mmCIF file of N, CA, C and O in Angstrom:
data_model
loop_
_atom_site.group_PDB
_atom_site.id
_atom_site.type_symbol
_atom_site.label_atom_id
_atom_site.label_comp_id
_atom_site.label_asym_id
_atom_site.label_seq_id
_atom_site.Cartn_x
_atom_site.Cartn_y
_atom_site.Cartn_z
ATOM 1 N N MET A 844 -7.857 -5.843 14.570
ATOM 2 C CA MET A 844 -8.927 -6.598 13.975
ATOM 3 C C MET A 844 -9.011 -6.269 12.508
ATOM 4 O O MET A 844 -8.676 -5.170 12.088
ATOM 5 N N LEU A 845 -9.449 -7.256 11.744
ATOM 6 C CA LEU A 845 -9.730 -7.053 10.327
ATOM 7 C C LEU A 845 -11.236 -7.091 10.138
ATOM 8 O O LEU A 845 -11.908 -7.954 10.707
ATOM 9 N N VAL A 846 -11.752 -6.178 9.334
ATOM 10 C CA VAL A 846 -13.165 -6.188 8.975
ATOM 11 C C VAL A 846 -13.261 -6.097 7.466
ATOM 12 O O VAL A 846 -12.747 -5.156 6.855
ATOM 13 N N ALA A 847 -13.901 -7.100 6.882
ATOM 14 C CA ALA A 847 -14.201 -7.085 5.448
ATOM 15 C C ALA A 847 -15.684 -6.755 5.334
ATOM 16 O O ALA A 847 -16.515 -7.388 5.990
ATOM 17 N N PHE A 848 -15.998 -5.743 4.527
ATOM 18 C CA PHE A 848 -17.405 -5.398 4.383
ATOM 19 C C PHE A 848 -17.732 -5.008 2.955
ATOM 20 O O PHE A 848 -16.879 -4.585 2.187
ATOM 21 N N SER A 849 -18.999 -5.216 2.646
ATOM 22 C CA SER A 849 -19.550 -4.838 1.356
ATOM 23 C C SER A 849 -20.825 -4.073 1.650
ATOM 24 O O SER A 849 -21.681 -4.543 2.409
ATOM 25 N N VAL A 850 -20.959 -2.907 1.075
ATOM 26 C CA VAL A 850 -22.139 -2.083 1.317
ATOM 27 C C VAL A 850 -22.649 -1.560 -0.020
ATOM 28 O O VAL A 850 -21.864 -1.153 -0.869
ATOM 29 N N ALA A 851 -23.970 -1.632 -0.206
ATOM 30 C CA ALA A 851 -24.569 -1.193 -1.467
ATOM 31 C C ALA A 851 -25.972 -0.653 -1.209
ATOM 32 O O ALA A 851 -26.685 -1.166 -0.342
ATOM 33 N N PRO A 852 -26.366 0.354 -1.975
ATOM 34 C CA PRO A 852 -27.728 0.868 -1.826
ATOM 35 C C PRO A 852 -28.718 -0.056 -2.533
ATOM 36 O O PRO A 852 -28.370 -0.708 -3.518
ATOM 37 N N LEU A 853 -29.907 -0.109 -2.028
ATOM 38 C CA LEU A 853 -30.987 -0.834 -2.686
ATOM 39 C C LEU A 853 -31.961 0.191 -3.240
ATOM 40 O O LEU A 853 -32.211 1.215 -2.606
ATOM 41 N N GLY A 854 -32.478 -0.063 -4.412
ATOM 42 C CA GLY A 854 -33.424 0.871 -5.023
ATOM 43 C C GLY A 854 -32.762 2.043 -5.704
ATOM 44 O O GLY A 854 -33.381 3.079 -5.930
ATOM 45 N N ALA A 855 -31.483 1.891 -6.044
ATOM 46 C CA ALA A 855 -30.742 2.999 -6.645
ATOM 47 C C ALA A 855 -30.461 2.759 -8.133
ATOM 48 O O ALA A 855 -29.671 3.471 -8.726
ATOM 49 N N GLY A 856 -31.074 1.738 -8.718
ATOM 50 C CA GLY A 856 -30.810 1.439 -10.120
ATOM 51 C C GLY A 856 -29.805 0.319 -10.262
ATOM 52 O O GLY A 856 -29.377 -0.298 -9.283
ATOM 53 N N GLU A 857 -29.420 0.074 -11.498
ATOM 54 C CA GLU A 857 -28.551 -1.064 -11.795
ATOM 55 C C GLU A 857 -27.101 -0.854 -11.360
ATOM 56 O O GLU A 857 -26.446 -1.749 -10.873
ATOM 57 N N SER A 858 -26.565 0.337 -11.527
ATOM 58 C CA SER A 858 -25.174 0.603 -11.186
ATOM 59 C C SER A 858 -25.052 1.193 -9.783
ATOM 60 O O SER A 858 -25.793 2.094 -9.407
ATOM 61 N N VAL A 859 -24.109 0.669 -9.029
ATOM 62 C CA VAL A 859 -23.848 1.190 -7.683
ATOM 63 C C VAL A 859 -22.439 1.785 -7.587
ATOM 64 O O VAL A 859 -21.926 2.011 -6.497
ATOM 65 N N THR A 860 -21.830 2.035 -8.720
ATOM 66 C CA THR A 860 -20.437 2.481 -8.765
ATOM 67 C C THR A 860 -20.194 3.728 -7.925
ATOM 68 O O THR A 860 -19.258 3.771 -7.122
ATOM 69 N N GLN A 861 -21.006 4.750 -8.097
ATOM 70 C CA GLN A 861 -20.764 6.008 -7.372
ATOM 71 C C GLN A 861 -20.971 5.824 -5.870
ATOM 72 O O GLN A 861 -20.217 6.359 -5.066
ATOM 73 N N ALA A 862 -21.966 5.051 -5.491
ATOM 74 C CA ALA A 862 -22.210 4.799 -4.071
ATOM 75 C C ALA A 862 -21.033 4.061 -3.447
ATOM 76 O O ALA A 862 -20.569 4.413 -2.351
ATOM 77 N N VAL A 863 -20.529 3.039 -4.136
ATOM 78 C CA VAL A 863 -19.381 2.283 -3.628
ATOM 79 C C VAL A 863 -18.145 3.184 -3.576
ATOM 80 O O VAL A 863 -17.372 3.134 -2.613
ATOM 81 N N ALA A 864 -17.965 4.017 -4.582
ATOM 82 C CA ALA A 864 -16.823 4.944 -4.582
ATOM 83 C C ALA A 864 -16.891 5.881 -3.376
ATOM 84 O O ALA A 864 -15.864 6.175 -2.751
ATOM 85 N N ASP A 865 -18.084 6.333 -3.025
ATOM 86 C CA ASP A 865 -18.231 7.201 -1.847
ATOM 87 C C ASP A 865 -17.816 6.467 -0.576
ATOM 88 O O ASP A 865 -17.151 7.034 0.299
ATOM 89 N N ALA A 866 -18.190 5.187 -0.470
ATOM 90 C CA ALA A 866 -17.818 4.395 0.700
ATOM 91 C C ALA A 866 -16.305 4.157 0.752
ATOM 92 O O ALA A 866 -15.677 4.323 1.807
ATOM 93 N N VAL A 867 -15.723 3.789 -0.372
ATOM 94 C CA VAL A 867 -14.280 3.523 -0.419
ATOM 95 C C VAL A 867 -13.490 4.799 -0.121
ATOM 96 O O VAL A 867 -12.456 4.752 0.562
ATOM 97 N N ARG A 868 -13.973 5.931 -0.589
ATOM 98 C CA ARG A 868 -13.306 7.207 -0.302
ATOM 99 C C ARG A 868 -13.225 7.437 1.215
ATOM 100 O O ARG A 868 -12.183 7.837 1.742
ATOM 101 N N ILE A 869 -14.297 7.157 1.917
ATOM 102 C CA ILE A 869 -14.310 7.318 3.376
ATOM 103 C C ILE A 869 -13.300 6.382 4.022
ATOM 104 O O ILE A 869 -12.556 6.775 4.924
ATOM 105 N N VAL A 870 -13.245 5.147 3.561
ATOM 106 C CA VAL A 870 -12.283 4.186 4.104
ATOM 107 C C VAL A 870 -10.859 4.681 3.876
ATOM 108 O O VAL A 870 -10.044 4.704 4.804
ATOM 109 N N ARG A 871 -10.559 5.095 2.671
ATOM 110 C CA ARG A 871 -9.193 5.539 2.359
ATOM 111 C C ARG A 871 -8.805 6.792 3.121
ATOM 112 O O ARG A 871 -7.666 6.937 3.558
ATOM 113 N N GLU A 872 -9.752 7.707 3.301
ATOM 114 C CA GLU A 872 -9.468 8.937 4.038
ATOM 115 C C GLU A 872 -9.309 8.688 5.534
ATOM 116 O O GLU A 872 -8.773 9.528 6.247
ATOM 117 N N SER A 873 -9.735 7.517 6.014
ATOM 118 C CA SER A 873 -9.634 7.206 7.444
ATOM 119 C C SER A 873 -8.184 7.053 7.883
ATOM 120 O O SER A 873 -7.874 7.201 9.061
ATOM 121 N N GLY A 874 -7.309 6.704 6.945
ATOM 122 C CA GLY A 874 -5.917 6.475 7.286
ATOM 123 C C GLY A 874 -5.636 5.067 7.791
ATOM 124 O O GLY A 874 -4.479 4.720 8.037
ATOM 125 N N LEU A 875 -6.672 4.255 7.961
ATOM 126 C CA LEU A 875 -6.468 2.872 8.399
ATOM 127 C C LEU A 875 -5.966 2.033 7.229
ATOM 128 O O LEU A 875 -6.333 2.298 6.083
ATOM 129 N N PRO A 876 -5.156 1.011 7.498
ATOM 130 C CA PRO A 876 -4.746 0.115 6.421
ATOM 131 C C PRO A 876 -5.999 -0.505 5.784
ATOM 132 O O PRO A 876 -6.927 -0.914 6.499
ATOM 133 N N ASN A 877 -6.030 -0.545 4.456
ATOM 134 C CA ASN A 877 -7.217 -1.055 3.781
ATOM 135 C C ASN A 877 -6.856 -1.621 2.419
ATOM 136 O O ASN A 877 -5.811 -1.318 1.859
ATOM 137 N N ARG A 878 -7.770 -2.423 1.905
ATOM 138 C CA ARG A 878 -7.629 -3.005 0.573
ATOM 139 C C ARG A 878 -9.034 -3.206 0.019
ATOM 140 O O ARG A 878 -9.909 -3.696 0.718
ATOM 141 N N THR A 879 -9.225 -2.845 -1.238
ATOM 142 C CA THR A 879 -10.512 -3.041 -1.897
ATOM 143 C C THR A 879 -10.336 -3.996 -3.064
ATOM 144 O O THR A 879 -9.383 -3.858 -3.835
ATOM 145 N N ASP A 880 -11.234 -4.974 -3.163
ATOM 146 C CA ASP A 880 -11.242 -5.852 -4.323
ATOM 147 C C ASP A 880 -12.641 -5.822 -4.938
ATOM 148 O O ASP A 880 -13.450 -4.966 -4.586
ATOM 149 N N ALA A 881 -12.930 -6.723 -5.830
ATOM 150 C CA ALA A 881 -14.192 -6.685 -6.569
ATOM 151 C C ALA A 881 -15.417 -6.913 -5.687
ATOM 152 O O ALA A 881 -16.523 -6.507 -6.062
ATOM 153 N N MET A 882 -15.245 -7.524 -4.532
ATOM 154 C CA MET A 882 -16.403 -7.876 -3.704
ATOM 155 C C MET A 882 -16.438 -7.201 -2.333
ATOM 156 O O MET A 882 -17.509 -6.978 -1.793
ATOM 157 N N PHE A 883 -15.281 -6.926 -1.747
ATOM 158 C CA PHE A 883 -15.233 -6.399 -0.385
ATOM 159 C C PHE A 883 -14.140 -5.343 -0.235
ATOM 160 O O PHE A 883 -13.174 -5.318 -0.991
ATOM 161 N N THR A 884 -14.302 -4.536 0.793
ATOM 162 C CA THR A 884 -13.232 -3.667 1.260
ATOM 163 C C THR A 884 -12.860 -4.173 2.646
ATOM 164 O O THR A 884 -13.735 -4.415 3.482
ATOM 165 N N THR A 885 -11.564 -4.363 2.877
ATOM 166 C CA THR A 885 -11.076 -4.832 4.169
ATOM 167 C C THR A 885 -10.280 -3.717 4.820
ATOM 168 O O THR A 885 -9.460 -3.074 4.168
ATOM 169 N N ILE A 886 -10.554 -3.484 6.097
ATOM 170 C CA ILE A 886 -9.817 -2.466 6.852
ATOM 171 C C ILE A 886 -9.292 -3.097 8.143
ATOM 172 O O ILE A 886 -9.857 -4.069 8.650
ATOM 173 N N GLU A 887 -8.203 -2.522 8.642
ATOM 174 C CA GLU A 887 -7.570 -3.042 9.854
ATOM 175 C C GLU A 887 -7.430 -1.929 10.872
ATOM 176 O O GLU A 887 -7.042 -0.805 10.536
ATOM 177 N N GLY A 888 -7.743 -2.244 12.118
ATOM 178 C CA GLY A 888 -7.596 -1.274 13.192
ATOM 179 C C GLY A 888 -8.261 -1.783 14.455
ATOM 180 O O GLY A 888 -8.622 -2.947 14.567
ATOM 181 N N GLU A 889 -8.436 -0.889 15.395
ATOM 182 C CA GLU A 889 -9.116 -1.217 16.643
ATOM 183 C C GLU A 889 -10.632 -1.169 16.436
ATOM 184 O O GLU A 889 -11.129 -0.479 15.542
ATOM 185 N N TRP A 890 -11.355 -1.901 17.275
ATOM 186 C CA TRP A 890 -12.800 -2.063 17.148
ATOM 187 C C TRP A 890 -13.522 -0.745 16.877
ATOM 188 O O TRP A 890 -14.234 -0.603 15.880
ATOM 189 N N ASP A 891 -13.368 0.224 17.785
ATOM 190 C CA ASP A 891 -14.127 1.480 17.675
ATOM 191 C C ASP A 891 -13.799 2.252 16.406
ATOM 192 O O ASP A 891 -14.703 2.776 15.748
ATOM 193 N N GLU A 892 -12.534 2.325 16.044
ATOM 194 C CA GLU A 892 -12.168 3.093 14.860
ATOM 195 C C GLU A 892 -12.642 2.402 13.579
ATOM 196 O O GLU A 892 -13.120 3.066 12.653
ATOM 197 N N VAL A 893 -12.551 1.085 13.527
ATOM 198 C CA VAL A 893 -13.012 0.354 12.341
ATOM 199 C C VAL A 893 -14.525 0.473 12.196
ATOM 200 O O VAL A 893 -15.040 0.769 11.112
ATOM 201 N N MET A 894 -15.247 0.277 13.291
ATOM 202 C CA MET A 894 -16.705 0.344 13.219
ATOM 203 C C MET A 894 -17.201 1.747 12.889
ATOM 204 O O MET A 894 -18.220 1.906 12.210
ATOM 205 N N GLU A 895 -16.500 2.752 13.319
ATOM 206 C CA GLU A 895 -16.864 4.129 12.967
ATOM 207 C C GLU A 895 -16.718 4.351 11.467
ATOM 208 O O GLU A 895 -17.562 4.996 10.836
ATOM 209 N N VAL A 896 -15.670 3.816 10.874
ATOM 210 C CA VAL A 896 -15.478 3.945 9.423
ATOM 211 C C VAL A 896 -16.578 3.189 8.678
ATOM 212 O O VAL A 896 -17.142 3.700 7.709
ATOM 213 N N VAL A 897 -16.900 1.979 9.125
ATOM 214 C CA VAL A 897 -17.969 1.212 8.491
ATOM 215 C C VAL A 897 -19.293 1.973 8.591
ATOM 216 O O VAL A 897 -20.049 2.052 7.617
ATOM 217 N N LYS A 898 -19.556 2.556 9.734
ATOM 218 C CA LYS A 898 -20.794 3.331 9.920
ATOM 219 C C LYS A 898 -20.847 4.511 8.949
ATOM 220 O O LYS A 898 -21.858 4.738 8.282
ATOM 221 N N ARG A 899 -19.761 5.265 8.864
ATOM 222 C CA ARG A 899 -19.734 6.435 7.977
ATOM 223 C C ARG A 899 -19.859 6.017 6.512
ATOM 224 O O ARG A 899 -20.548 6.671 5.722
ATOM 225 N N ALA A 900 -19.217 4.916 6.135
ATOM 226 C CA ALA A 900 -19.311 4.425 4.754
ATOM 227 C C ALA A 900 -20.741 3.986 4.450
ATOM 228 O O ALA A 900 -21.266 4.254 3.361
ATOM 229 N N THR A 901 -21.381 3.332 5.395
ATOM 230 C CA THR A 901 -22.763 2.885 5.215
ATOM 231 C C THR A 901 -23.702 4.078 5.084
ATOM 232 O O THR A 901 -24.609 4.083 4.235
ATOM 233 N N GLU A 902 -23.505 5.091 5.887
ATOM 234 C CA GLU A 902 -24.326 6.302 5.790
ATOM 235 C C GLU A 902 -24.149 6.984 4.440
ATOM 236 O O GLU A 902 -25.116 7.477 3.837
ATOM 237 N N ALA A 903 -22.924 7.009 3.936
ATOM 238 C CA ALA A 903 -22.669 7.627 2.631
ATOM 239 C C ALA A 903 -23.403 6.880 1.524
ATOM 240 O O ALA A 903 -23.991 7.489 0.627
ATOM 241 N N VAL A 904 -23.371 5.565 1.588
ATOM 242 C CA VAL A 904 -24.073 4.752 0.594
ATOM 243 C C VAL A 904 -25.586 4.956 0.710
ATOM 244 O O VAL A 904 -26.296 4.984 -0.287
ATOM 245 N N GLY A 905 -26.063 5.133 1.919
ATOM 246 C CA GLY A 905 -27.487 5.332 2.150
ATOM 247 C C GLY A 905 -28.051 6.551 1.449
ATOM 248 O O GLY A 905 -29.252 6.612 1.161
ATOM 249 N N ARG A 906 -27.215 7.498 1.148
ATOM 250 C CA ARG A 906 -27.676 8.697 0.446
ATOM 251 C C ARG A 906 -28.008 8.407 -1.023
ATOM 252 O O ARG A 906 -28.586 9.243 -1.704
ATOM 253 N N HIS A 907 -27.662 7.215 -1.486
ATOM 254 C CA HIS A 907 -27.906 6.842 -2.881
ATOM 255 C C HIS A 907 -29.163 5.998 -3.074
ATOM 256 O O HIS A 907 -29.485 5.633 -4.206
ATOM 257 N N GLY A 908 -29.844 5.655 -2.015
ATOM 258 C CA GLY A 908 -31.032 4.816 -2.140
ATOM 259 C C GLY A 908 -31.893 4.911 -0.901
ATOM 260 O O GLY A 908 -31.622 5.686 0.013
ATOM 261 N N HIS A 909 -32.935 4.096 -0.877
ATOM 262 C CA HIS A 909 -33.870 4.122 0.248
ATOM 263 C C HIS A 909 -33.561 3.062 1.295
ATOM 264 O O HIS A 909 -34.163 3.059 2.363
ATOM 265 N N ARG A 910 -32.633 2.186 0.953
ATOM 266 C CA ARG A 910 -32.299 1.065 1.826
ATOM 267 C C ARG A 910 -30.858 0.672 1.542
ATOM 268 O O ARG A 910 -30.362 0.860 0.434
ATOM 269 N N VAL A 911 -30.178 0.097 2.547
ATOM 270 C CA VAL A 911 -28.776 -0.278 2.384
ATOM 271 C C VAL A 911 -28.582 -1.744 2.764
ATOM 272 O O VAL A 911 -29.110 -2.208 3.766
ATOM 273 N N SER A 912 -27.793 -2.448 1.963
ATOM 274 C CA SER A 912 -27.379 -3.812 2.277
ATOM 275 C C SER A 912 -25.935 -3.754 2.767
ATOM 276 O O SER A 912 -25.061 -3.198 2.088
ATOM 277 N N LEU A 913 -25.681 -4.315 3.934
ATOM 278 C CA LEU A 913 -24.341 -4.357 4.512
ATOM 279 C C LEU A 913 -23.999 -5.796 4.874
ATOM 280 O O LEU A 913 -24.735 -6.447 5.611
ATOM 281 N N VAL A 914 -22.886 -6.288 4.333
ATOM 282 C CA VAL A 914 -22.351 -7.603 4.692
ATOM 283 C C VAL A 914 -21.014 -7.339 5.371
ATOM 284 O O VAL A 914 -20.179 -6.611 4.831
ATOM 285 N N LEU A 915 -20.815 -7.933 6.548
ATOM 286 C CA LEU A 915 -19.615 -7.659 7.321
ATOM 287 C C LEU A 915 -19.070 -8.957 7.907
ATOM 288 O O LEU A 915 -19.824 -9.773 8.424
ATOM 289 N N LYS A 916 -17.758 -9.121 7.804
ATOM 290 C CA LYS A 916 -17.079 -10.260 8.425
ATOM 291 C C LYS A 916 -15.880 -9.717 9.180
ATOM 292 O O LYS A 916 -15.135 -8.894 8.645
ATOM 293 N N ALA A 917 -15.685 -10.167 10.417
ATOM 294 C CA ALA A 917 -14.595 -9.650 11.246
ATOM 295 C C ALA A 917 -13.702 -10.774 11.752
ATOM 296 O O ALA A 917 -14.178 -11.860 12.078
ATOM 297 N N ASP A 918 -12.409 -10.478 11.799
ATOM 298 C CA ASP A 918 -11.416 -11.356 12.413
ATOM 299 C C ASP A 918 -10.859 -10.583 13.598
ATOM 300 O O ASP A 918 -10.077 -9.648 13.426
ATOM 301 N N ILE A 919 -11.301 -10.953 14.779
ATOM 302 C CA ILE A 919 -10.933 -10.230 15.998
ATOM 303 C C ILE A 919 -9.831 -11.024 16.695
ATOM 304 O O ILE A 919 -10.067 -12.114 17.224
ATOM 305 N N ARG A 920 -8.631 -10.472 16.641
ATOM 306 C CA ARG A 920 -7.475 -11.171 17.191
ATOM 307 C C ARG A 920 -6.633 -10.157 17.969
ATOM 308 O O ARG A 920 -5.724 -9.520 17.413
ATOM 309 N N PRO A 921 -6.938 -9.964 19.251
ATOM 310 C CA PRO A 921 -6.236 -8.961 20.056
ATOM 311 C C PRO A 921 -4.716 -9.142 20.034
ATOM 312 O O PRO A 921 -4.212 -10.261 20.010
ATOM 313 N N GLY A 922 -4.048 -8.021 19.999
ATOM 314 C CA GLY A 922 -2.593 -8.029 20.052
ATOM 315 C C GLY A 922 -1.906 -8.217 18.721
ATOM 316 O O GLY A 922 -0.681 -8.229 18.652
ATOM 317 N N ARG A 923 -2.676 -8.384 17.649
ATOM 318 C CA ARG A 923 -2.074 -8.578 16.328
ATOM 319 C C ARG A 923 -2.299 -7.339 15.488
ATOM 320 O O ARG A 923 -3.334 -6.700 15.556
ATOM 321 N N SER A 924 -1.327 -7.004 14.673
ATOM 322 C CA SER A 924 -1.470 -5.945 13.677
ATOM 323 C C SER A 924 -0.689 -6.371 12.439
ATOM 324 O O SER A 924 0.066 -7.338 12.474
ATOM 325 N N GLY A 925 -0.893 -5.673 11.351
ATOM 326 C CA GLY A 925 -0.225 -6.022 10.113
ATOM 327 C C GLY A 925 -0.803 -7.254 9.444
ATOM 328 O O GLY A 925 -0.203 -7.830 8.534
ATOM 329 N N GLU A 926 -1.983 -7.672 9.880
ATOM 330 C CA GLU A 926 -2.579 -8.896 9.350
ATOM 331 C C GLU A 926 -3.219 -8.705 7.985
ATOM 332 O O GLU A 926 -3.471 -9.679 7.280
ATOM 333 N N LEU A 927 -3.471 -7.470 7.586
ATOM 334 C CA LEU A 927 -4.031 -7.223 6.258
ATOM 335 C C LEU A 927 -3.121 -7.817 5.188
ATOM 336 O O LEU A 927 -3.583 -8.424 4.230
ATOM 337 N N THR A 928 -1.823 -7.694 5.383
ATOM 338 C CA THR A 928 -0.871 -8.300 4.452
ATOM 339 C C THR A 928 -0.274 -9.593 5.011
ATOM 340 O O THR A 928 0.044 -10.507 4.258
ATOM 341 N N GLY A 929 -0.138 -9.684 6.323
ATOM 342 C CA GLY A 929 0.505 -10.831 6.943
ATOM 343 C C GLY A 929 -0.177 -12.154 6.649
ATOM 344 O O GLY A 929 0.484 -13.167 6.379
ATOM 345 N N LYS A 930 -1.501 -12.161 6.685
ATOM 346 C CA LYS A 930 -2.231 -13.410 6.425
ATOM 347 C C LYS A 930 -1.975 -13.903 5.007
ATOM 348 O O LYS A 930 -1.755 -15.093 4.776
ATOM 349 N N VAL A 931 -1.982 -12.981 4.061
ATOM 350 C CA VAL A 931 -1.754 -13.346 2.658
ATOM 351 C C VAL A 931 -0.315 -13.811 2.462
ATOM 352 O O VAL A 931 -0.067 -14.804 1.770
ATOM 353 N N GLU A 932 0.621 -13.119 3.084
ATOM 354 C CA GLU A 932 2.029 -13.498 2.949
ATOM 355 C C GLU A 932 2.279 -14.911 3.467
ATOM 356 O O GLU A 932 3.041 -15.676 2.860
ATOM 357 N N ARG A 933 1.621 -15.292 4.566
ATOM 358 C CA ARG A 933 1.815 -16.642 5.111
ATOM 359 C C ARG A 933 1.245 -17.708 4.164
ATOM 360 O O ARG A 933 1.845 -18.765 3.986
ATOM 361 N N VAL A 934 0.113 -17.422 3.554
ATOM 362 C CA VAL A 934 -0.458 -18.371 2.596
ATOM 363 C C VAL A 934 0.444 -18.489 1.368
ATOM 364 O O VAL A 934 0.709 -19.593 0.876
ATOM 365 N N GLU A 935 0.923 -17.353 0.855
ATOM 366 C CA GLU A 935 1.814 -17.386 -0.314
ATOM 367 C C GLU A 935 3.093 -18.149 -0.001
ATOM 368 O O GLU A 935 3.589 -18.907 -0.832
ATOM 369 N N ALA A 936 3.632 -17.985 1.206
ATOM 370 C CA ALA A 936 4.842 -18.719 1.600
ATOM 371 C C ALA A 936 4.568 -20.215 1.651
ATOM 372 O O ALA A 936 5.399 -21.023 1.213
ATOM 373 N N ALA A 937 3.406 -20.596 2.154
ATOM 374 C CA ALA A 937 3.055 -22.023 2.198
ATOM 375 C C ALA A 937 2.910 -22.589 0.791
ATOM 376 O O ALA A 937 3.356 -23.709 0.508
ATOM 377 N N LEU A 938 2.325 -21.823 -0.113
ATOM 378 C CA LEU A 938 2.190 -22.276 -1.496
ATOM 379 C C LEU A 938 3.541 -22.398 -2.192
ATOM 380 O O LEU A 938 3.776 -23.338 -2.955
ATOM 381 N N ALA A 939 4.443 -21.467 -1.908
ATOM 382 C CA ALA A 939 5.760 -21.473 -2.527
ATOM 383 C C ALA A 939 6.606 -22.642 -2.043
ATOM 384 O O ALA A 939 7.496 -23.109 -2.758
ATOM 385 N N SER A 940 6.339 -23.111 -0.831
ATOM 386 C CA SER A 940 7.149 -24.205 -0.283
ATOM 387 C C SER A 940 6.672 -25.582 -0.748
ATOM 388 O O SER A 940 7.341 -26.575 -0.508
ATOM 389 N N ASP A 941 5.548 -25.618 -1.421
ATOM 390 C CA ASP A 941 5.021 -26.900 -1.942
ATOM 391 C C ASP A 941 5.825 -27.417 -3.111
ATOM 392 O O ASP A 941 6.387 -26.796 -3.885
#
């Protein structure tokens, strides 16, 4: 499964850089395939392991404020792996063939 999530503290001031860095550090240390862009961090793995990482990242962000905003989107496709890059590669191949 792929999970794209964005987590940020509320009430922590204008910059959330350190809080987001704490969350991304947890994701990267998990060992799961992941990618971070300007809006979301996407991780790939099995349900329980992915959700545990999201939980730990959310808790880390929570230490920076009194409230946490979490946006999560999941692509649950049993039996598939390598989709973190595979989905993008298929789109790029379709664009290249045009």
